[in-house]
PDB file of C-alpha atoms in Angstrom:
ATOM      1  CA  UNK A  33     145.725 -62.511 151.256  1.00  0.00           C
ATOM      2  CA  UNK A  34     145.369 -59.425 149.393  1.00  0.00           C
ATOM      3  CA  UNK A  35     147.748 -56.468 149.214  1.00  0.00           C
ATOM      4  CA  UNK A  36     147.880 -53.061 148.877  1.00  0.00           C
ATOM      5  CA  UNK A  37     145.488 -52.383 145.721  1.00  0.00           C
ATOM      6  CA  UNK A  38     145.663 -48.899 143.820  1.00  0.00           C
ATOM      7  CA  UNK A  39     143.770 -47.453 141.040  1.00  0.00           C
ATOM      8  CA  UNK A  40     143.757 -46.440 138.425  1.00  0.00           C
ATOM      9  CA  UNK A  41     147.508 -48.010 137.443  1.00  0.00           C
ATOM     10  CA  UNK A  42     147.530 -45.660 134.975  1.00  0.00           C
ATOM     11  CA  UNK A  43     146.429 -42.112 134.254  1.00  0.00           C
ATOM     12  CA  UNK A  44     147.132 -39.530 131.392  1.00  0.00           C
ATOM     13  CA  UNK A  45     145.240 -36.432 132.094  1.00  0.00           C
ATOM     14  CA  UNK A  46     145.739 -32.443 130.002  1.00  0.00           C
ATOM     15  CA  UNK A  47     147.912 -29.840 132.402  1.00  0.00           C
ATOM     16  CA  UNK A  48     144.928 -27.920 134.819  1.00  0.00           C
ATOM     17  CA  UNK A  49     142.492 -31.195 135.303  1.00  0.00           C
ATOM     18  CA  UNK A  50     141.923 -32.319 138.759  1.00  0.00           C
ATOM     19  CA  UNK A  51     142.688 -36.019 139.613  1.00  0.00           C
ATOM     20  CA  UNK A  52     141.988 -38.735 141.950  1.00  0.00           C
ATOM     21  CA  UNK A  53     144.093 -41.876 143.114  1.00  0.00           C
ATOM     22  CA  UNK A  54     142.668 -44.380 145.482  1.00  0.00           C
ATOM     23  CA  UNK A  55     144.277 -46.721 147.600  1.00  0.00           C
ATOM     24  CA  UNK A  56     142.886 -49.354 149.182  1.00  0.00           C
ATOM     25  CA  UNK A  57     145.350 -50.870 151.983  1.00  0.00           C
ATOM     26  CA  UNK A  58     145.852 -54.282 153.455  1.00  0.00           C
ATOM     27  CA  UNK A  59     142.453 -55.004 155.780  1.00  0.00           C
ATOM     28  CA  UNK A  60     143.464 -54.130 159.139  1.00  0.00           C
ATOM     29  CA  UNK A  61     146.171 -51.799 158.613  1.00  0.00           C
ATOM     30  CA  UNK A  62     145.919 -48.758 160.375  1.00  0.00           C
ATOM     31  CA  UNK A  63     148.887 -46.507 159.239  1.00  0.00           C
ATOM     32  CA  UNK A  64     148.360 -45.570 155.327  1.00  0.00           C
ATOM     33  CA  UNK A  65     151.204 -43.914 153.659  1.00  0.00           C
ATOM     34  CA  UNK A  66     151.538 -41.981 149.844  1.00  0.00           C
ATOM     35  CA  UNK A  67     155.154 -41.830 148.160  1.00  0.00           C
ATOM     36  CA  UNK A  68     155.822 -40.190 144.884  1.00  0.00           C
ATOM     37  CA  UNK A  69     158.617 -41.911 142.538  1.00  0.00           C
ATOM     38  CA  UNK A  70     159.235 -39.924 139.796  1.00  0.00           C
ATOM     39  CA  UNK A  71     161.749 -41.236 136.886  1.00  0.00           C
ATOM     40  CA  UNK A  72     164.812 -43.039 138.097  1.00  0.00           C
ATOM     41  CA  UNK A  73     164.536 -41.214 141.775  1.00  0.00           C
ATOM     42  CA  UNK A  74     163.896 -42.810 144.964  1.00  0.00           C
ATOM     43  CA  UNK A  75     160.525 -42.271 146.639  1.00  0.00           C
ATOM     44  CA  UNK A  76     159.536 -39.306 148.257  1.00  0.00           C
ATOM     45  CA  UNK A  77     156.793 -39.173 151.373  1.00  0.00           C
ATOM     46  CA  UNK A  78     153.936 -37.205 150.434  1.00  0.00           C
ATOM     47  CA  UNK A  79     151.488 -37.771 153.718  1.00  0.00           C
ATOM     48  CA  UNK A  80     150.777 -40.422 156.515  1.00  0.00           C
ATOM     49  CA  UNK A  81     147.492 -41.611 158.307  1.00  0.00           C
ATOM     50  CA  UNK A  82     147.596 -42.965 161.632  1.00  0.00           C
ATOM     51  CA  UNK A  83     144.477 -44.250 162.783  1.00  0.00           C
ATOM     52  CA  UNK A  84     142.161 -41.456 163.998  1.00  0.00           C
ATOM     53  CA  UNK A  85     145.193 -39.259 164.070  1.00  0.00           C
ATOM     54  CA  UNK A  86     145.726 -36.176 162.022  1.00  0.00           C
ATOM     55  CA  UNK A  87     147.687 -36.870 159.211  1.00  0.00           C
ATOM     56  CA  UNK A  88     151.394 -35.605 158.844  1.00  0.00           C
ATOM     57  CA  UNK A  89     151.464 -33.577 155.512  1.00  0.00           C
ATOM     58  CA  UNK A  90     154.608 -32.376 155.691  1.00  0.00           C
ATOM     59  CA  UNK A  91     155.470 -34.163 152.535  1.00  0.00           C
ATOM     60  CA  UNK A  92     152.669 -32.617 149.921  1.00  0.00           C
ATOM     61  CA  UNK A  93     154.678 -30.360 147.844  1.00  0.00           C
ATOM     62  CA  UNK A  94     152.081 -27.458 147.270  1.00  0.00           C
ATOM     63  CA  UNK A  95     148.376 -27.014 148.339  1.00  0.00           C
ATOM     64  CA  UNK A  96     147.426 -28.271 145.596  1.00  0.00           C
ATOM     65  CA  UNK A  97     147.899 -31.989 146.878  1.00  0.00           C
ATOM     66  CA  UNK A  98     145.255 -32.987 149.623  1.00  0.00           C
ATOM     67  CA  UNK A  99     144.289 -36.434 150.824  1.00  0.00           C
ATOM     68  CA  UNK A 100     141.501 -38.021 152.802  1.00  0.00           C
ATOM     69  CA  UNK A 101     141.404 -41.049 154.241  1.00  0.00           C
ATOM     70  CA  UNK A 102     137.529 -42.274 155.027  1.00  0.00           C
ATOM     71  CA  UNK A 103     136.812 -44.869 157.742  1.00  0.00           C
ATOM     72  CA  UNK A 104     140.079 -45.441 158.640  1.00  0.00           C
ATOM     73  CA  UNK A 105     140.614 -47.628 155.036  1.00  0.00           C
ATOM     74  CA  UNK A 106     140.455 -46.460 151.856  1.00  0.00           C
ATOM     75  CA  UNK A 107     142.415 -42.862 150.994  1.00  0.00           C
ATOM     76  CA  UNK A 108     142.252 -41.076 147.928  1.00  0.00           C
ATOM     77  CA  UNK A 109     144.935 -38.462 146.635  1.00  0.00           C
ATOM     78  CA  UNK A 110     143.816 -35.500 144.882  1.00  0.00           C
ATOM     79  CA  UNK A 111     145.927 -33.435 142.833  1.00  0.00           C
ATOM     80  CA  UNK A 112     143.912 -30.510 141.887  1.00  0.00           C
ATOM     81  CA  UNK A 113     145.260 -28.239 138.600  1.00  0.00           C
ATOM     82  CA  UNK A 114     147.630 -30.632 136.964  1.00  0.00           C
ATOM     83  CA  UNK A 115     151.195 -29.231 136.075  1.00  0.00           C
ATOM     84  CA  UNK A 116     153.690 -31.283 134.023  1.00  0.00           C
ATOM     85  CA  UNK A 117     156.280 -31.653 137.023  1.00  0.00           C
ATOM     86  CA  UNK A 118     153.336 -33.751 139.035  1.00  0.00           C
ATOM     87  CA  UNK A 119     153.813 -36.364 136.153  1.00  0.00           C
ATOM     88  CA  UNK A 120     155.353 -39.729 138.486  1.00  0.00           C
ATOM     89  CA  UNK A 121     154.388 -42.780 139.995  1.00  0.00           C
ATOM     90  CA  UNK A 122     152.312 -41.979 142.554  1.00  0.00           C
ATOM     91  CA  UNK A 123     152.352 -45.241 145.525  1.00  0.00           C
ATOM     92  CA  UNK A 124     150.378 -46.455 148.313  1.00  0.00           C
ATOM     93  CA  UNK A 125     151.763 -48.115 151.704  1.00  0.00           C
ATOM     94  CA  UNK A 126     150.397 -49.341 154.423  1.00  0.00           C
ATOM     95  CA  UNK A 127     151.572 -51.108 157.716  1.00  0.00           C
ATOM     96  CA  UNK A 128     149.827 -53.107 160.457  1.00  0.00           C
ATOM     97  CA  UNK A 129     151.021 -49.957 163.026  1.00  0.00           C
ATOM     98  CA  UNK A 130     153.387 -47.209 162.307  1.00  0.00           C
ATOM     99  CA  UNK A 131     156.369 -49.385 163.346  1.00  0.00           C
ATOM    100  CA  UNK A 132     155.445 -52.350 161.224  1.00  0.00           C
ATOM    101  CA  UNK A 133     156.954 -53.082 157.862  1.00  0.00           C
ATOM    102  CA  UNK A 134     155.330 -50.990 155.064  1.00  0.00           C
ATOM    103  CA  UNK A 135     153.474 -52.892 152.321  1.00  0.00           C
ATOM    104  CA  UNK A 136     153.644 -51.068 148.834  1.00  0.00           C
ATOM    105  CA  UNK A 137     150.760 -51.213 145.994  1.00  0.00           C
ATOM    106  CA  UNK A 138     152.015 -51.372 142.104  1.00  0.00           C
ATOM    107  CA  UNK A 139     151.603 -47.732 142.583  1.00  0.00           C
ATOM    108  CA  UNK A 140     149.223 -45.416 139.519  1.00  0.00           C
ATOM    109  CA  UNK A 141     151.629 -43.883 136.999  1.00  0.00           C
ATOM    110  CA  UNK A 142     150.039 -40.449 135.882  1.00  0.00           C
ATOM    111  CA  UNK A 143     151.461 -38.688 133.463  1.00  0.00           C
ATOM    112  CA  UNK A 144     150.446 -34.813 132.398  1.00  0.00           C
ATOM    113  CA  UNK A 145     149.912 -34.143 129.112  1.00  0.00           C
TER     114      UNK A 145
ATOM    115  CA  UNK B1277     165.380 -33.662 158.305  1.00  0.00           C
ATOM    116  CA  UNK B1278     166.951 -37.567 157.670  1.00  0.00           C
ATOM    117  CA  UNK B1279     168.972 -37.939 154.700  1.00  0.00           C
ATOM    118  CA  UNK B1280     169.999 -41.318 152.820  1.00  0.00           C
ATOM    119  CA  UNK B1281     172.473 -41.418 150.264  1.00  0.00           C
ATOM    120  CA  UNK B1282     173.016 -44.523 148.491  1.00  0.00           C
ATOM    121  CA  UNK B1283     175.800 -46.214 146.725  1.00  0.00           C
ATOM    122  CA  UNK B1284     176.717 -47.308 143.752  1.00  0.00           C
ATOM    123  CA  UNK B1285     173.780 -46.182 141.405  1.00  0.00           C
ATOM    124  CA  UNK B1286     174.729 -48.857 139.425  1.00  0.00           C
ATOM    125  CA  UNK B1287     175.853 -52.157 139.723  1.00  0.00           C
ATOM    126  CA  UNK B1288     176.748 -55.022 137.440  1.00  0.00           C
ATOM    127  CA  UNK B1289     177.412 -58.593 138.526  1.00  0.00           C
ATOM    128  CA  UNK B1290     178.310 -61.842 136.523  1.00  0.00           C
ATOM    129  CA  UNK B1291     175.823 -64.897 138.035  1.00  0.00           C
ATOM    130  CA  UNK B1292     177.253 -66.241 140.961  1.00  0.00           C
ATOM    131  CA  UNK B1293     179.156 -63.222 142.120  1.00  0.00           C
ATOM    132  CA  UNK B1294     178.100 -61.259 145.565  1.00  0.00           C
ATOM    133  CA  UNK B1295     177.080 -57.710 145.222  1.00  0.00           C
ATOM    134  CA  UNK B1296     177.087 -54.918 147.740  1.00  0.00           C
ATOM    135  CA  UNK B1297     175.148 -52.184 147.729  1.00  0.00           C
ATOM    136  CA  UNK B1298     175.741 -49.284 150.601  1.00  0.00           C
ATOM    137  CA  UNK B1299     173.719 -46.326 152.344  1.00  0.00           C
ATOM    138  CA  UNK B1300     174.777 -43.729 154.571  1.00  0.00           C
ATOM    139  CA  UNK B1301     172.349 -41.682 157.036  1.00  0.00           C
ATOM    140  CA  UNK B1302     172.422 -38.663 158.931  1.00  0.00           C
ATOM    141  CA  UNK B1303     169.899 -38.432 161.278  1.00  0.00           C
ATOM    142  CA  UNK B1304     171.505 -40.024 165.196  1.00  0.00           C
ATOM    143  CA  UNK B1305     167.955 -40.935 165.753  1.00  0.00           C
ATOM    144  CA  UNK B1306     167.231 -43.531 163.324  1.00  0.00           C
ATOM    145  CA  UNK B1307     166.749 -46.945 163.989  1.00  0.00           C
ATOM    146  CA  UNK B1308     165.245 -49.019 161.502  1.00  0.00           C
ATOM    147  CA  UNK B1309     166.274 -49.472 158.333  1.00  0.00           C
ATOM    148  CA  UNK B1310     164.418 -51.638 156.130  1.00  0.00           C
ATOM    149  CA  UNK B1311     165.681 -52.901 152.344  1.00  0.00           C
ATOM    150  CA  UNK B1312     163.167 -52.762 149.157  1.00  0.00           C
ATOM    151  CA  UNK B1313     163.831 -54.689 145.807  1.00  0.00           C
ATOM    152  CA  UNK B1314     161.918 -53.038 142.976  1.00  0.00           C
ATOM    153  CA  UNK B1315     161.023 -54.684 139.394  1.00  0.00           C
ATOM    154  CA  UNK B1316     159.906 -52.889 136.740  1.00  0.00           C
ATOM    155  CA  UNK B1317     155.881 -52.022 136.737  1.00  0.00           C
ATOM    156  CA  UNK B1318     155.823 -53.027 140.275  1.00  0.00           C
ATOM    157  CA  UNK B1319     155.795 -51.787 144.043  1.00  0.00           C
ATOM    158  CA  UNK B1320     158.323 -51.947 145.582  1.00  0.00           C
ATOM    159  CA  UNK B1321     158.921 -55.220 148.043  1.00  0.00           C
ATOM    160  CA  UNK B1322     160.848 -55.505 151.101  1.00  0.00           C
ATOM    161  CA  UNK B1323     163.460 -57.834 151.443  1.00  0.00           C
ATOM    162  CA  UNK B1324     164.880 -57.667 154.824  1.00  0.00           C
ATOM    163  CA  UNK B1325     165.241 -54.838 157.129  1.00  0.00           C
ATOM    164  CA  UNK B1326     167.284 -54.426 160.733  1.00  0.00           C
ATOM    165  CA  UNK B1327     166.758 -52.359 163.944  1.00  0.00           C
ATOM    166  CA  UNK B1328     169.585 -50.858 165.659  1.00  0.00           C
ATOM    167  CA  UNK B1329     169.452 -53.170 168.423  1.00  0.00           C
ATOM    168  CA  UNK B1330     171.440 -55.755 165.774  1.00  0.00           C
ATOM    169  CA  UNK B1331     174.155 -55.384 164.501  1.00  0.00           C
ATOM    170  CA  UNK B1332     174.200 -58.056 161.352  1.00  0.00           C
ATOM    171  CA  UNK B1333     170.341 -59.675 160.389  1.00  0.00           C
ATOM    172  CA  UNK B1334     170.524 -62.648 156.926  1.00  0.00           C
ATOM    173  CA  UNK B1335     168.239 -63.950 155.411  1.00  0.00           C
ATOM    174  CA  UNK B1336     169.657 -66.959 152.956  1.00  0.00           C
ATOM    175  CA  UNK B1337     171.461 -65.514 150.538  1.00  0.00           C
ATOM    176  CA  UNK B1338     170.445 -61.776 151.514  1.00  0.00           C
ATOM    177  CA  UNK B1339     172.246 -60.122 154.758  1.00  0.00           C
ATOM    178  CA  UNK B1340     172.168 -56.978 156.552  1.00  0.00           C
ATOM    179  CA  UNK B1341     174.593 -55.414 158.232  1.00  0.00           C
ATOM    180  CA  UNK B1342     174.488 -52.189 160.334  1.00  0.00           C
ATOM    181  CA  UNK B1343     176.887 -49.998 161.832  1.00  0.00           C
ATOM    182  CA  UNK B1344     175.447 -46.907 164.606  1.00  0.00           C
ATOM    183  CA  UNK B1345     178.704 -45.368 164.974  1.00  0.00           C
ATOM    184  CA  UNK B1346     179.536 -44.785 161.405  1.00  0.00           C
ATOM    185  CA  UNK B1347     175.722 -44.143 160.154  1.00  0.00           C
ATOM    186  CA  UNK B1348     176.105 -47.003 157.814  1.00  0.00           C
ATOM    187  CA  UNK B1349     174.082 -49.815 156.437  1.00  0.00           C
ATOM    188  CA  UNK B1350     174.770 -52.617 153.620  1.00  0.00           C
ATOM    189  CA  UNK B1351     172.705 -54.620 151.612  1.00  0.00           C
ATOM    190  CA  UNK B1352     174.685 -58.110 150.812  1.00  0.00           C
ATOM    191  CA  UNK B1353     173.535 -60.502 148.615  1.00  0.00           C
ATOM    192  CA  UNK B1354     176.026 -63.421 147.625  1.00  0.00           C
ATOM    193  CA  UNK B1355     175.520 -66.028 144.973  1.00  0.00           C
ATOM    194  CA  UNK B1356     173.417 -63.916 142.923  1.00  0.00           C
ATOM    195  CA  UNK B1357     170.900 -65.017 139.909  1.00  0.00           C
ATOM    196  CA  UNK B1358     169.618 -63.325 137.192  1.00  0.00           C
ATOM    197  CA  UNK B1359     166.454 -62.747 138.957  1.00  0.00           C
ATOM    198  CA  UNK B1360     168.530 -61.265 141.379  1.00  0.00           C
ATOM    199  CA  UNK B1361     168.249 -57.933 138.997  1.00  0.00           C
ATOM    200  CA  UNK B1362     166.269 -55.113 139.928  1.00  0.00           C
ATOM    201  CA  UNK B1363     166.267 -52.111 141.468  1.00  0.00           C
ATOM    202  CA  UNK B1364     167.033 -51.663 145.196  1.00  0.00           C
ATOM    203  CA  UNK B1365     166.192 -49.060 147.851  1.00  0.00           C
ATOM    204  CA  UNK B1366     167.651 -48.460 151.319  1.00  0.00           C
ATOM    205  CA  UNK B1367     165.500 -46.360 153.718  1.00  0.00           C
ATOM    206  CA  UNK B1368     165.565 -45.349 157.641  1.00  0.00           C
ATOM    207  CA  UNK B1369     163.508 -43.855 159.925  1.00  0.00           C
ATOM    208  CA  UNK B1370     163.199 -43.318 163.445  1.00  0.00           C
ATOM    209  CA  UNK B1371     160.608 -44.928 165.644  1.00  0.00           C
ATOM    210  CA  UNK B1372     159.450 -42.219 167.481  1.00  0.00           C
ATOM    211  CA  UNK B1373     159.734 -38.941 167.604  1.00  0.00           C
ATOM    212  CA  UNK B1374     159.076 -36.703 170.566  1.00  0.00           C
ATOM    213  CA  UNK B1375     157.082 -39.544 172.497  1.00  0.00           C
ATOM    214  CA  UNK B1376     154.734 -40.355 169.025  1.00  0.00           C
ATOM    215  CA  UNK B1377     155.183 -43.762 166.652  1.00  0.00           C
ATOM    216  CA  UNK B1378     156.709 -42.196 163.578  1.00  0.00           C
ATOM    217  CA  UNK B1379     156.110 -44.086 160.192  1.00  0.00           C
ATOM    218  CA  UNK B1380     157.967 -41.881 157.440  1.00  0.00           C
ATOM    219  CA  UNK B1381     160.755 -43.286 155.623  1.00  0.00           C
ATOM    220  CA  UNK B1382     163.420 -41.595 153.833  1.00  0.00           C
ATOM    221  CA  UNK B1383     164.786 -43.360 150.829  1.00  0.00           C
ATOM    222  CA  UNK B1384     167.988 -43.528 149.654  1.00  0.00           C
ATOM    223  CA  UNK B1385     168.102 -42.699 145.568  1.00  0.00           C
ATOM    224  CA  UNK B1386     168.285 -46.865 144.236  1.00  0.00           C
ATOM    225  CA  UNK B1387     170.562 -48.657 143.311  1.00  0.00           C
ATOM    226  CA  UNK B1388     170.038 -50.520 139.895  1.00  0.00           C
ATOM    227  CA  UNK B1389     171.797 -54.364 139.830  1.00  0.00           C
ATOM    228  CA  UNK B1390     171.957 -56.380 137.065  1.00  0.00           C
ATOM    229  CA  UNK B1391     173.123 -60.087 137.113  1.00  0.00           C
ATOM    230  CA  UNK B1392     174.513 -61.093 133.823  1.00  0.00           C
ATOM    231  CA  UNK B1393     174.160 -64.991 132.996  1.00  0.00           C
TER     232      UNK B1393
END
């Protein structure tokens, strides 16, 4: 079956632009997750959907990360005002429930010019 | 907050040999820790993971092993290949937190293995 699909897998924006990432997760899947990788580091959690429960943000590093998930499927990451240090690899996870394995996409590299 | 540190950052292998890589966690509450492979341009995949109700988990030529006590977990793979090389992530998290499923995994910083023929 299908997994995790993200898009675009690659993005090279100018520092200030806004940008969008969209994940589409594995049909069924009710947790969502977004990671940021950046060069030779580990991931770091960015923000987690549960269902119809509010999502725990406690990863975005500034406010000027947000994320929506609509429908309980597809979520989209929006980094509004581009700055250098947001350049990364930006992936998408999702799990059957929040206790179930976690399922990555190939992840959208975005890099600020 | 849970932290993961993982060892060696680096590891290099001659085909056939076993590698080991290592992670160490500080958070008592933790109990599953699950084991990604990475290749380059891709997501990362898992591999294998354990609870904390096991102590040792394998899968063929990949094995798990877990110790509570210490706050220590080991990725083991024996007879490795070439294709064997990658990158490797530990992670943990705890199931739930204050009554509430919990999903967030910390990762440990990679480890990268290469398998020389």
């Amino acid at each position: 079956g299908a997994g995790v699909s993200q898009s675009p897998s690659n993005k090279v924006t100018e520092k200030g632009k806004d940008v969008e990432l969209r994940c589409d997760p594995i049909s069924g899947h009710t947790a969502l997750y977004w990671y940021r990788q950046s060069l030779g580091q580990g991931l770091e959690f960015l923000i987690y959907f549960q269902g119809n429960s509010a999502p725990d943000k406690s990863g975005l590093p500034s406010d000027r990360f947000s994320a929506e998930r609509t429908g309980g499927s597809v979520s989209t990451l929006t980094i509004q005002r581009t700055q250098q240090e947001d350049s990364a690899v930006y992936l998408c996870a999702s799990s059957s429930t929040s206790r179930s394995p976690q399922h990555f996409g190939d992840g959208t590299r975005l890099s600020i010019l | 907050g849970e932290n993961v540190e993982q060892h060696p950052s680096t590891l290099s292998v001659q085909e056939g040999d076993s590698a080991v890589i290592k992670c160490t966690y500080s958070d008592s509450a933790s109990n599953y820790f699950p084991w990604y492979k990475q290749e380059l341009g891709k997501g990362p995949q898992l591999i294998i993971d354990i609870r904390s109700n096991v102590g040792e988990k394998k899968d063929q030529r990949i094995a798990v092993t877990l110790n509570k006590t210490a706050k220590h977990f080991s990725l083991h793979i024996t007879e490795t290949q070439p294709e064997d090389s990658a990158v490797y992530f530990c992670a943990a998290r705890p199931e739930t937190i204050g009554g509430t499923s919990y999903g967030k995994l910390t990762f440990g910083q990679g480890t990268i293995l290469t398998v020389h023929p």
